[in-house]
Amino acid sequence: MSQLNPSTSDIWRPPPESPVASDDEIQVWRMNLDRPASEVDEMRDVLSEDETARAARFVFDRHRARFVVGRASLRRILGQYVGMDPRRLEFGYGSRGKPFLRKGSDGDRLRFNLSHSGELALLAVIRARRIGVDVERIREVKEHLRLAGRYFATGEVAALRALPPEVQYEAFFNCWTRKEAYIKALGTGLACPLDGFEVSLRPWEPAALLHVDDDPTAPSEWFMRALAPGCGFAGAVALKGREFRVTCWESRAG
């Protein structure tokens, strides 16, 4: 499988004023979802009525604020790509709930995927290709080996069990984010069983799709890249194709 070496020190640079999507470059945006209350109130004005209603359903203020910041940042970033007021963007949703931009400007060719964990969110953008991204905070998980045995492929479970205990949580979330990124790029949701394909997970190995039960050619047809979203987080991006550049940007959309 074609693979760029993973980085443990991705450089999150300031983005250009007017980003341009490409079909051979993955542009990943990092967003801090914890903002001052004054910023959250300002960003709320960017949301649609439906998004405002969804925000209101959150029980906890912190979760509500993070949702507002995430959706407003998504609108502002995508608005920069397509040259539209972020308030005017219209989203549609696939059968699995994955959002897409309705036709207008270049929005019908722009592809994106958003993931968040705690105060951090990642947005991956590319043209004309389905893409998946995932981020997770690395943390202790009760009975992580039992969970791996339930959800991971046999080879992944064996690789995880063979690792020293002090790196098993990192490896667990390496595996989880890579599997999630692949499934999100497929667009099939949990219709694709998590134990039906295998990814790399050891901290020193490149991210890779290693095996797919019902598609032996898939590992040679998919690109997967580990991301370094920040200290204590694991991340990955995946899409079908041979080789892609990856650019990491720190969002100023807020």
Tab-separated table of C-alpha atoms in Angstrom:
chain	number	residue	atom	x	y	z
A	1	MET	CA	0.000	0.000	0.000
A	2	SER	CA	1.275	3.458	-0.878
A	3	GLN	CA	1.882	5.357	2.337
A	4	LEU	CA	3.526	8.513	3.550
A	5	ASN	CA	5.438	7.965	6.749
A	6	PRO	CA	3.372	8.945	9.772
A	7	SER	CA	4.456	11.960	11.744
A	8	THR	CA	4.469	12.388	15.472
A	9	SER	CA	5.041	16.114	15.045
A	10	ASP	CA	2.663	17.339	12.347
A	11	ILE	CA	3.132	21.068	11.887
A	12	TRP	CA	-0.201	22.839	12.113
A	13	ARG	CA	0.374	25.989	10.070
A	14	PRO	CA	-1.796	29.090	9.629
A	15	PRO	CA	-4.058	28.548	6.591
A	16	PRO	CA	-4.156	30.755	3.498
A	17	GLU	CA	-6.801	33.470	3.321
A	18	SER	CA	-8.558	31.703	0.445
A	19	PRO	CA	-7.918	27.936	0.549
A	20	VAL	CA	-8.237	25.968	-2.671
A	21	ALA	CA	-9.170	22.299	-2.584
A	22	SER	CA	-7.223	19.825	-4.692
A	23	ASP	CA	-7.884	16.247	-5.773
A	24	ASP	CA	-4.385	15.089	-4.778
A	25	GLU	CA	-3.914	16.929	-1.479
A	26	ILE	CA	-5.674	16.220	1.809
A	27	GLN	CA	-6.105	19.435	3.765
A	28	VAL	CA	-6.677	18.772	7.466
A	29	TRP	CA	-7.889	21.558	9.742
A	30	ARG	CA	-7.484	21.432	13.509
A	31	MET	CA	-10.039	23.279	15.627
A	32	ASN	CA	-10.114	24.096	19.329
A	33	LEU	CA	-13.767	23.782	20.367
A	34	ASP	CA	-13.361	25.437	23.771
A	35	ARG	CA	-13.854	29.167	23.190
A	36	PRO	CA	-14.846	32.116	25.393
A	37	ALA	CA	-18.584	32.553	25.828
A	38	SER	CA	-18.522	35.771	23.780
A	39	GLU	CA	-17.081	33.906	20.781
A	40	VAL	CA	-19.603	31.092	21.132
A	41	ASP	CA	-22.474	33.611	21.075
A	42	GLU	CA	-21.044	35.245	17.955
A	43	MET	CA	-20.586	31.907	16.200
A	44	ARG	CA	-24.140	30.865	17.024
A	45	ASP	CA	-25.355	33.462	14.504
A	46	VAL	CA	-23.765	31.452	11.669
A	47	LEU	CA	-25.872	28.346	12.312
A	48	SER	CA	-29.026	27.306	10.512
A	49	GLU	CA	-32.335	26.952	12.356
A	50	ASP	CA	-31.900	23.177	12.365
A	51	GLU	CA	-28.405	23.424	13.831
A	52	THR	CA	-29.581	25.884	16.467
A	53	ALA	CA	-32.325	23.442	17.447
A	54	ARG	CA	-29.802	20.606	17.661
A	55	ALA	CA	-27.555	22.716	19.880
A	56	ALA	CA	-30.457	23.412	22.217
A	57	ARG	CA	-30.957	19.693	22.819
A	58	PHE	CA	-27.593	19.294	24.565
A	59	VAL	CA	-27.988	18.945	28.321
A	60	PHE	CA	-24.591	20.315	29.327
A	61	ASP	CA	-23.433	23.830	28.469
A	62	ARG	CA	-19.932	22.692	27.510
A	63	HIS	CA	-21.228	20.133	25.017
A	64	ARG	CA	-23.653	22.682	23.574
A	65	ALA	CA	-20.898	25.270	23.161
A	66	ARG	CA	-18.563	22.771	21.493
A	67	PHE	CA	-21.281	21.804	19.023
A	68	VAL	CA	-21.881	25.470	18.162
A	69	VAL	CA	-18.159	26.143	17.648
A	70	GLY	CA	-17.694	22.978	15.580
A	71	ARG	CA	-20.613	23.634	13.221
A	72	ALA	CA	-19.862	27.339	12.873
A	73	SER	CA	-16.190	26.621	12.135
A	74	LEU	CA	-17.219	23.998	9.579
A	75	ARG	CA	-19.461	26.534	7.850
A	76	ARG	CA	-16.819	29.261	7.871
A	77	ILE	CA	-14.065	27.017	6.517
A	78	LEU	CA	-16.215	25.508	3.767
A	79	GLY	CA	-17.518	28.970	2.941
A	80	GLN	CA	-13.930	30.053	2.270
A	81	TYR	CA	-13.461	27.161	-0.158
A	82	VAL	CA	-16.621	27.810	-2.181
A	83	GLY	CA	-16.699	31.596	-1.891
A	84	MET	CA	-20.048	31.789	-0.122
A	85	ASP	CA	-21.427	33.379	3.017
A	86	PRO	CA	-21.290	30.533	5.580
A	87	ARG	CA	-24.895	31.245	6.545
A	88	ARG	CA	-26.016	30.401	3.006
A	89	LEU	CA	-24.419	26.961	2.836
A	90	GLU	CA	-26.934	24.143	2.593
A	91	PHE	CA	-26.100	20.659	3.839
A	92	GLY	CA	-27.623	17.383	2.809
A	93	TYR	CA	-27.190	14.113	4.665
A	94	GLY	CA	-26.499	10.623	3.377
A	95	SER	CA	-28.361	7.530	4.522
A	96	ARG	CA	-25.800	7.115	7.331
A	97	GLY	CA	-26.044	10.741	8.420
A	98	LYS	CA	-22.809	11.907	6.771
A	99	PRO	CA	-23.202	15.577	5.723
A	100	PHE	CA	-22.389	16.934	2.272
A	101	LEU	CA	-22.716	20.306	0.604
A	102	ARG	CA	-25.646	20.697	-1.743
A	103	LYS	CA	-24.860	21.930	-5.254
A	104	GLY	CA	-23.702	25.483	-5.591
A	105	SER	CA	-20.412	27.045	-6.613
A	106	ASP	CA	-17.854	24.214	-6.224
A	107	GLY	CA	-19.723	22.655	-3.323
A	108	ASP	CA	-20.928	19.693	-5.368
A	109	ARG	CA	-17.311	18.541	-5.830
A	110	LEU	CA	-15.934	19.471	-2.418
A	111	ARG	CA	-15.684	16.491	-0.081
A	112	PHE	CA	-15.114	16.754	3.649
A	113	ASN	CA	-15.374	14.865	6.902
A	114	LEU	CA	-15.442	16.138	10.484
A	115	SER	CA	-14.501	14.369	13.722
A	116	HIS	CA	-14.235	15.610	17.296
A	117	SER	CA	-13.123	14.332	20.679
A	118	GLY	CA	-13.334	16.499	23.764
A	119	GLU	CA	-12.162	20.000	22.957
A	120	LEU	CA	-10.478	19.056	19.673
A	121	ALA	CA	-11.926	18.624	16.178
A	122	LEU	CA	-10.399	17.695	12.821
A	123	LEU	CA	-11.841	18.551	9.422
A	124	ALA	CA	-10.441	16.850	6.303
A	125	VAL	CA	-11.115	18.425	2.891
A	126	ILE	CA	-10.417	17.247	-0.666
A	127	ARG	CA	-12.035	17.496	-4.102
A	128	ALA	CA	-14.081	14.759	-5.736
A	129	ARG	CA	-13.074	11.933	-3.379
A	130	ARG	CA	-14.857	10.425	-0.392
A	131	ILE	CA	-12.730	10.920	2.694
A	132	GLY	CA	-12.786	9.863	6.327
A	133	VAL	CA	-11.039	11.362	9.343
A	134	ASP	CA	-11.144	10.458	13.009
A	135	VAL	CA	-9.655	11.798	16.235
A	136	GLU	CA	-9.790	10.346	19.744
A	137	ARG	CA	-8.320	11.338	23.072
A	138	ILE	CA	-5.940	8.607	24.278
A	139	ARG	CA	-7.219	7.509	27.672
A	140	GLU	CA	-7.534	4.499	29.919
A	141	VAL	CA	-10.340	2.222	28.784
A	142	LYS	CA	-11.823	-0.285	31.169
A	143	GLU	CA	-11.254	-3.827	29.860
A	144	HIS	CA	-9.683	-2.553	26.644
A	145	LEU	CA	-8.460	-6.021	25.676
A	146	ARG	CA	-11.958	-7.432	26.047
A	147	LEU	CA	-13.332	-4.615	23.893
A	148	ALA	CA	-10.639	-5.261	21.311
A	149	GLY	CA	-11.578	-8.930	21.253
A	150	ARG	CA	-15.173	-7.976	20.590
A	151	TYR	CA	-14.652	-5.344	17.887
A	152	PHE	CA	-11.178	-5.752	16.370
A	153	ALA	CA	-9.924	-8.238	13.788
A	154	THR	CA	-8.020	-11.293	14.989
A	155	GLY	CA	-4.659	-9.957	13.804
A	156	GLU	CA	-5.249	-6.616	15.512
A	157	VAL	CA	-6.104	-8.290	18.811
A	158	ALA	CA	-2.960	-10.417	18.645
A	159	ALA	CA	-0.792	-7.386	17.857
A	160	LEU	CA	-2.342	-5.410	20.724
A	161	ARG	CA	-1.894	-8.199	23.281
A	162	ALA	CA	1.777	-8.597	22.301
A	163	LEU	CA	2.600	-4.976	23.117
A	164	PRO	CA	3.937	-3.782	26.493
A	165	PRO	CA	1.096	-2.557	28.732
A	166	GLU	CA	2.422	1.007	28.750
A	167	VAL	CA	1.732	1.479	25.006
A	168	GLN	CA	-1.445	-0.567	24.682
A	169	TYR	CA	-3.826	2.384	25.110
A	170	GLU	CA	-2.032	4.348	22.404
A	171	ALA	CA	-2.157	1.310	20.108
A	172	PHE	CA	-5.840	0.751	20.930
A	173	PHE	CA	-6.727	4.272	19.807
A	174	ASN	CA	-4.410	4.071	16.793
A	175	CYS	CA	-6.469	1.074	15.719
A	176	TRP	CA	-9.783	2.699	16.555
A	177	THR	CA	-9.146	5.960	14.671
A	178	ARG	CA	-7.807	4.164	11.588
A	179	LYS	CA	-10.797	1.843	11.462
A	180	GLU	CA	-13.215	4.745	11.939
A	181	ALA	CA	-11.516	6.808	9.226
A	182	TYR	CA	-11.779	3.886	6.784
A	183	ILE	CA	-15.457	3.246	7.546
A	184	LYS	CA	-16.286	6.943	7.263
A	185	ALA	CA	-14.554	7.139	3.887
A	186	LEU	CA	-16.554	4.127	2.704
A	187	GLY	CA	-19.739	5.841	3.852
A	188	THR	CA	-21.305	2.569	4.968
A	189	GLY	CA	-21.291	3.144	8.719
A	190	LEU	CA	-21.439	0.021	10.856
A	191	ALA	CA	-22.772	-1.909	7.870
A	192	CYS	CA	-19.046	-2.612	7.474
A	193	PRO	CA	-18.172	-4.785	10.503
A	194	LEU	CA	-15.168	-3.560	12.463
A	195	ASP	CA	-13.688	-7.060	12.625
A	196	GLY	CA	-14.019	-7.506	8.851
A	197	PHE	CA	-10.808	-5.637	8.071
A	198	GLU	CA	-7.418	-5.099	9.676
A	199	VAL	CA	-5.247	-2.005	10.135
A	200	SER	CA	-1.812	-1.425	11.627
A	201	LEU	CA	-1.725	-0.207	15.223
A	202	ARG	CA	1.790	-0.411	16.677
A	203	PRO	CA	2.993	3.116	17.601
A	204	TRP	CA	6.173	2.822	15.509
A	205	GLU	CA	4.470	1.511	12.351
A	206	PRO	CA	3.006	3.545	9.470
A	207	ALA	CA	-0.781	3.686	9.343
A	208	ALA	CA	-1.994	1.134	6.803
A	209	LEU	CA	-4.978	-0.889	5.719
A	210	LEU	CA	-3.624	-4.443	5.932
A	211	HIS	CA	-6.521	-6.731	5.043
A	212	VAL	CA	-10.208	-6.641	4.057
A	213	ASP	CA	-12.104	-9.921	4.296
A	214	ASP	CA	-14.258	-9.487	1.202
A	215	ASP	CA	-11.843	-7.391	-0.903
A	216	PRO	CA	-8.275	-8.745	-1.145
A	217	THR	CA	-7.161	-5.877	-3.415
A	218	ALA	CA	-8.291	-3.119	-1.033
A	219	PRO	CA	-4.960	-2.664	0.841
A	220	SER	CA	-3.238	-1.696	-2.414
A	221	GLU	CA	-6.034	0.712	-3.362
A	222	TRP	CA	-6.380	2.740	-0.162
A	223	PHE	CA	-4.310	5.519	1.377
A	224	MET	CA	-4.149	5.851	5.156
A	225	ARG	CA	-2.148	8.354	7.164
A	226	ALA	CA	-1.655	8.768	10.905
A	227	LEU	CA	-2.134	12.289	12.221
A	228	ALA	CA	-0.696	13.986	15.293
A	229	PRO	CA	-3.576	16.210	16.427
A	230	GLY	CA	-1.931	17.124	19.720
A	231	CYS	CA	-0.499	15.707	22.920
A	232	GLY	CA	-2.686	12.877	24.177
A	233	PHE	CA	-4.680	12.441	20.956
A	234	ALA	CA	-4.614	9.907	18.109
A	235	GLY	CA	-5.872	10.657	14.622
A	236	ALA	CA	-6.053	9.205	11.139
A	237	VAL	CA	-7.296	10.021	7.660
A	238	ALA	CA	-8.254	7.534	4.923
A	239	LEU	CA	-9.477	7.567	1.347
A	240	LYS	CA	-9.305	5.435	-1.754
A	241	GLY	CA	-6.286	6.197	-3.912
A	242	ARG	CA	-2.578	5.637	-4.210
A	243	GLU	CA	-0.717	8.663	-2.873
A	244	PHE	CA	-1.722	12.018	-1.460
A	245	ARG	CA	-0.010	14.996	0.099
A	246	VAL	CA	-1.245	15.920	3.565
A	247	THR	CA	-1.286	19.548	4.722
A	248	CYS	CA	-2.188	20.430	8.319
A	249	TRP	CA	-3.735	23.786	9.136
A	250	GLU	CA	-4.710	25.462	12.400
A	251	SER	CA	-8.203	26.877	11.996
A	252	ARG	CA	-8.758	30.601	12.303
A	253	ALA	CA	-12.406	30.224	11.281
A	254	GLY	CA	-13.563	31.004	14.768
